[in-house]
mmCIF file of C-alpha atoms in Angstrom:
data_model
loop_
_atom_site.group_PDB
_atom_site.id
_atom_site.type_symbol
_atom_site.label_atom_id
_atom_site.label_comp_id
_atom_site.label_asym_id
_atom_site.label_seq_id
_atom_site.Cartn_x
_atom_site.Cartn_y
_atom_site.Cartn_z
ATOM 1 C CA MET Z 1 28.509 -19.718 -18.172
ATOM 2 C CA LYS Z 2 31.979 -18.208 -18.126
ATOM 3 C CA LEU Z 3 33.459 -17.239 -14.762
ATOM 4 C CA THR Z 4 33.788 -13.587 -15.789
ATOM 5 C CA THR Z 5 30.138 -13.527 -16.846
ATOM 6 C CA LEU Z 6 29.109 -15.170 -13.593
ATOM 7 C CA LEU Z 7 31.097 -12.724 -11.486
ATOM 8 C CA PHE Z 8 30.756 -9.417 -13.317
ATOM 9 C CA SER Z 9 27.796 -9.407 -15.716
ATOM 10 C CA PHE Z 10 24.428 -7.978 -14.718
ATOM 11 C CA GLN Z 11 22.611 -9.820 -17.530
ATOM 12 C CA GLY Z 12 20.359 -12.826 -17.136
ATOM 13 C CA ARG Z 13 19.571 -15.096 -14.214
ATOM 14 C CA ILE Z 14 21.539 -17.437 -11.962
ATOM 15 C CA ASN Z 15 20.336 -20.232 -9.728
ATOM 16 C CA ARG Z 16 21.105 -20.652 -6.030
ATOM 17 C CA ALA Z 17 24.132 -22.899 -6.604
ATOM 18 C CA ARG Z 18 25.856 -20.368 -8.841
ATOM 19 C CA TYR Z 19 25.021 -17.603 -6.391
ATOM 20 C CA TRP Z 20 26.697 -19.531 -3.563
ATOM 21 C CA TRP Z 21 29.709 -20.157 -5.822
ATOM 22 C CA VAL Z 22 30.082 -16.402 -6.223
ATOM 23 C CA VAL Z 23 29.828 -15.978 -2.449
ATOM 24 C CA LEU Z 24 32.487 -18.675 -1.878
ATOM 25 C CA ILE Z 25 34.824 -17.206 -4.515
ATOM 26 C CA ASN Z 26 34.534 -13.755 -2.944
ATOM 27 C CA LEU Z 27 35.045 -15.230 0.532
ATOM 28 C CA ALA Z 28 38.214 -16.987 -0.675
ATOM 29 C CA ILE Z 29 39.536 -13.755 -2.198
ATOM 30 C CA PHE Z 30 38.723 -11.837 0.992
ATOM 31 C CA THR Z 31 40.466 -14.507 3.108
ATOM 32 C CA ALA Z 32 43.562 -14.388 0.885
ATOM 33 C CA CYS Z 33 43.708 -10.602 1.246
ATOM 34 C CA LEU Z 34 43.279 -10.892 5.007
ATOM 35 C CA VAL Z 35 46.105 -13.445 5.266
ATOM 36 C CA PHE Z 36 48.301 -11.180 3.145
ATOM 37 C CA ALA Z 37 47.470 -8.209 5.381
ATOM 38 C CA LEU Z 38 48.254 -10.161 8.525
ATOM 39 C CA ALA Z 39 51.558 -11.266 7.009
ATOM 40 C CA LEU Z 40 52.409 -7.641 6.236
ATOM 41 C CA ILE Z 41 51.456 -6.526 9.724
ATOM 42 C CA GLY Z 42 53.581 -9.282 11.238
ATOM 43 C CA ARG Z 43 56.515 -8.311 9.046
ATOM 44 C CA GLU Z 44 56.123 -4.673 9.982
ATOM 45 C CA ILE Z 45 56.010 -5.476 13.688
ATOM 46 C CA SER Z 46 59.040 -7.772 13.491
ATOM 47 C CA ASN Z 47 61.042 -5.174 11.539
ATOM 48 C CA ALA Z 48 59.936 -2.398 13.914
ATOM 49 C CA THR Z 49 59.286 0.026 11.075
ATOM 50 C CA PRO Z 50 56.397 2.470 11.197
ATOM 51 C CA TRP Z 51 53.322 1.214 9.341
ATOM 52 C CA THR Z 52 52.836 4.484 7.501
ATOM 53 C CA ASP Z 53 56.336 4.662 6.043
ATOM 54 C CA ALA Z 54 56.464 1.307 4.276
ATOM 55 C CA PRO Z 55 55.843 1.510 0.480
ATOM 56 C CA VAL Z 56 54.582 -2.080 0.432
ATOM 57 C CA ASN Z 57 51.710 -0.987 2.659
ATOM 58 C CA TYR Z 58 50.569 1.618 0.150
ATOM 59 C CA LEU Z 59 50.654 -1.077 -2.511
ATOM 60 C CA PHE Z 60 48.558 -3.332 -0.287
ATOM 61 C CA ILE Z 61 46.048 -0.538 0.332
ATOM 62 C CA ALA Z 62 45.749 0.076 -3.422
ATOM 63 C CA ILE Z 63 45.340 -3.631 -4.160
ATOM 64 C CA SER Z 64 42.779 -3.958 -1.348
ATOM 65 C CA ALA Z 65 40.775 -1.040 -2.715
ATOM 66 C CA VAL Z 66 40.675 -2.547 -6.216
ATOM 67 C CA VAL Z 67 39.841 -6.038 -4.919
ATOM 68 C CA GLY Z 68 37.183 -4.589 -2.601
ATOM 69 C CA LEU Z 69 35.503 -2.708 -5.442
ATOM 70 C CA LEU Z 70 35.578 -5.822 -7.637
ATOM 71 C CA MET Z 71 34.011 -7.854 -4.823
ATOM 72 C CA ILE Z 72 31.262 -5.264 -4.331
ATOM 73 C CA TRP Z 73 30.619 -5.318 -8.093
ATOM 74 C CA SER Z 74 30.585 -9.118 -8.146
ATOM 75 C CA ASN Z 75 28.264 -9.463 -5.139
ATOM 76 C CA THR Z 76 25.918 -6.847 -6.559
ATOM 77 C CA ALA Z 77 25.852 -8.515 -9.990
ATOM 78 C CA ALA Z 78 25.170 -11.936 -8.452
ATOM 79 C CA GLY Z 79 22.457 -10.479 -6.213
ATOM 80 C CA ILE Z 80 20.742 -8.766 -9.131
ATOM 81 C CA LYS Z 81 20.825 -11.961 -11.191
ATOM 82 C CA ARG Z 82 19.359 -13.912 -8.254
ATOM 83 C CA LEU Z 83 16.593 -11.330 -7.833
ATOM 84 C CA ARG Z 84 15.851 -11.611 -11.546
ATOM 85 C CA ASP Z 85 15.728 -15.383 -11.195
ATOM 86 C CA ARG Z 86 13.023 -14.781 -8.584
ATOM 87 C CA ASP Z 87 11.279 -12.440 -11.093
ATOM 88 C CA GLN Z 88 12.018 -9.352 -9.026
ATOM 89 C CA SER Z 89 13.674 -6.132 -10.038
ATOM 90 C CA GLY Z 90 17.404 -5.768 -9.482
ATOM 91 C CA TRP Z 91 16.645 -2.398 -7.901
ATOM 92 C CA TRP Z 92 15.877 -4.307 -4.688
ATOM 93 C CA MET Z 93 19.659 -4.430 -4.226
ATOM 94 C CA LEU Z 94 19.473 -0.722 -3.409
ATOM 95 C CA VAL Z 95 17.105 -1.565 -0.569
ATOM 96 C CA PHE Z 96 19.457 -4.287 0.657
ATOM 97 C CA TRP Z 97 22.487 -1.997 0.576
ATOM 98 C CA GLY Z 98 20.563 1.092 1.715
ATOM 99 C CA VAL Z 99 18.981 -0.423 4.812
ATOM 100 C CA GLY Z 100 22.375 -1.457 6.142
ATOM 101 C CA ALA Z 101 23.827 1.979 5.486
ATOM 102 C CA ILE Z 102 20.891 3.752 7.106
ATOM 103 C CA VAL Z 103 21.001 1.499 10.178
ATOM 104 C CA ASP Z 104 24.743 2.144 10.523
ATOM 105 C CA LEU Z 105 24.123 5.886 10.418
ATOM 106 C CA LEU Z 106 21.302 5.628 12.927
ATOM 107 C CA GLN Z 107 23.470 3.595 15.293
ATOM 108 C CA GLU Z 108 25.986 6.418 15.334
ATOM 109 C CA THR Z 109 23.304 8.748 16.677
ATOM 110 C CA ALA Z 110 21.602 6.224 18.977
ATOM 111 C CA THR Z 111 22.080 7.278 22.579
ATOM 112 C CA THR Z 112 20.517 4.450 24.582
ATOM 113 C CA PRO Z 113 21.423 0.774 24.661
ATOM 114 C CA SER Z 114 17.812 -0.149 23.943
ATOM 115 C CA SER Z 115 17.708 1.902 20.742
ATOM 116 C CA LYS Z 116 20.997 0.343 19.597
ATOM 117 C CA PHE Z 117 19.576 -3.105 20.379
ATOM 118 C CA ILE Z 118 16.426 -2.407 18.359
ATOM 119 C CA LEU Z 119 18.558 -1.254 15.412
ATOM 120 C CA ASP Z 120 20.714 -4.387 15.726
ATOM 121 C CA VAL Z 121 17.631 -6.622 15.710
ATOM 122 C CA GLY Z 122 16.258 -4.783 12.671
ATOM 123 C CA ASN Z 123 19.573 -5.054 10.850
ATOM 124 C CA PHE Z 124 19.756 -8.775 11.692
ATOM 125 C CA ALA Z 125 16.215 -9.314 10.393
ATOM 126 C CA VAL Z 126 17.043 -7.613 7.088
ATOM 127 C CA THR Z 127 20.243 -9.654 6.786
ATOM 128 C CA VAL Z 128 18.311 -12.890 7.313
ATOM 129 C CA TRP Z 129 15.749 -11.731 4.722
ATOM 130 C CA ILE Z 130 18.550 -11.072 2.206
ATOM 131 C CA ILE Z 131 20.136 -14.487 2.813
ATOM 132 C CA ILE Z 132 16.799 -16.249 2.418
ATOM 133 C CA GLU Z 133 15.783 -14.211 -0.632
ATOM 134 C CA LEU Z 134 19.059 -14.519 -2.519
ATOM 135 C CA GLY Z 135 20.495 -17.774 -1.287
ATOM 136 C CA CYS Z 136 17.662 -20.079 -0.258
ATOM 137 C CA LEU Z 137 14.456 -19.506 -2.244
ATOM 138 C CA ARG Z 138 14.069 -21.179 -5.607
ATOM 139 C CA GLY Z 139 13.813 -18.975 -8.671
ATOM 140 C CA THR Z 140 10.851 -18.721 -10.981
ATOM 141 C CA GLN Z 141 10.232 -22.012 -12.748
ATOM 142 C CA GLY Z 142 10.444 -21.633 -16.493
ATOM 143 C CA PRO Z 143 11.211 -18.440 -18.371
ATOM 144 C CA ASN Z 144 10.368 -15.066 -16.894
ATOM 145 C CA ARG Z 145 10.779 -11.476 -18.097
ATOM 146 C CA PHE Z 146 14.543 -11.689 -17.440
ATOM 147 C CA GLY Z 147 15.270 -14.824 -19.451
ATOM 148 C CA ALA Z 148 15.231 -18.577 -19.402
ATOM 149 C CA ASP Z 149 15.260 -20.651 -16.238
ATOM 150 C CA PRO Z 150 18.939 -21.290 -15.444
ATOM 151 C CA LEU Z 151 18.036 -24.801 -14.275
ATOM 152 C CA GLU Z 152 16.481 -25.573 -17.662
ATOM 153 C CA ALA Z 153 18.882 -23.588 -19.862
ATOM 154 C CA SER Z 154 21.101 -25.519 -22.223
ATOM 155 C CA PRO Z 155 24.704 -25.865 -21.000
ATOM 156 C CA GLN Z 156 27.226 -23.578 -22.691
#
């Protein structure tokens, strides 16, 4: 499987190892962007120039936005392919993304520490479920409605 297909295609199935490769690649890209941002911040502080006036910062923001969107696309594509490997609909990714968004919105309106704690526990439980579902459980053995078993597929 080509790297671009692995990272950006929504077609087919991927096994757990390939899923974790996508996670590691995205983590490496995120870390590189973070190091670059910290280097820019350090340069800005040492030069004592306002953060908002530096053209390089606008370039960094634009690059970060593009990289961030590509990482969201890549993580979503890998998640959908993992769900398909488990013979589940890729639409479950909406549940995974939606629950986090809803909990974040609810935490903004939560007024008591206990309600925030309950939302945190719920969000943690869903996160653990996602990690187990996408990264730990074996896919369907043999072909399923989404294609051949990636562990049995012929190498390309």
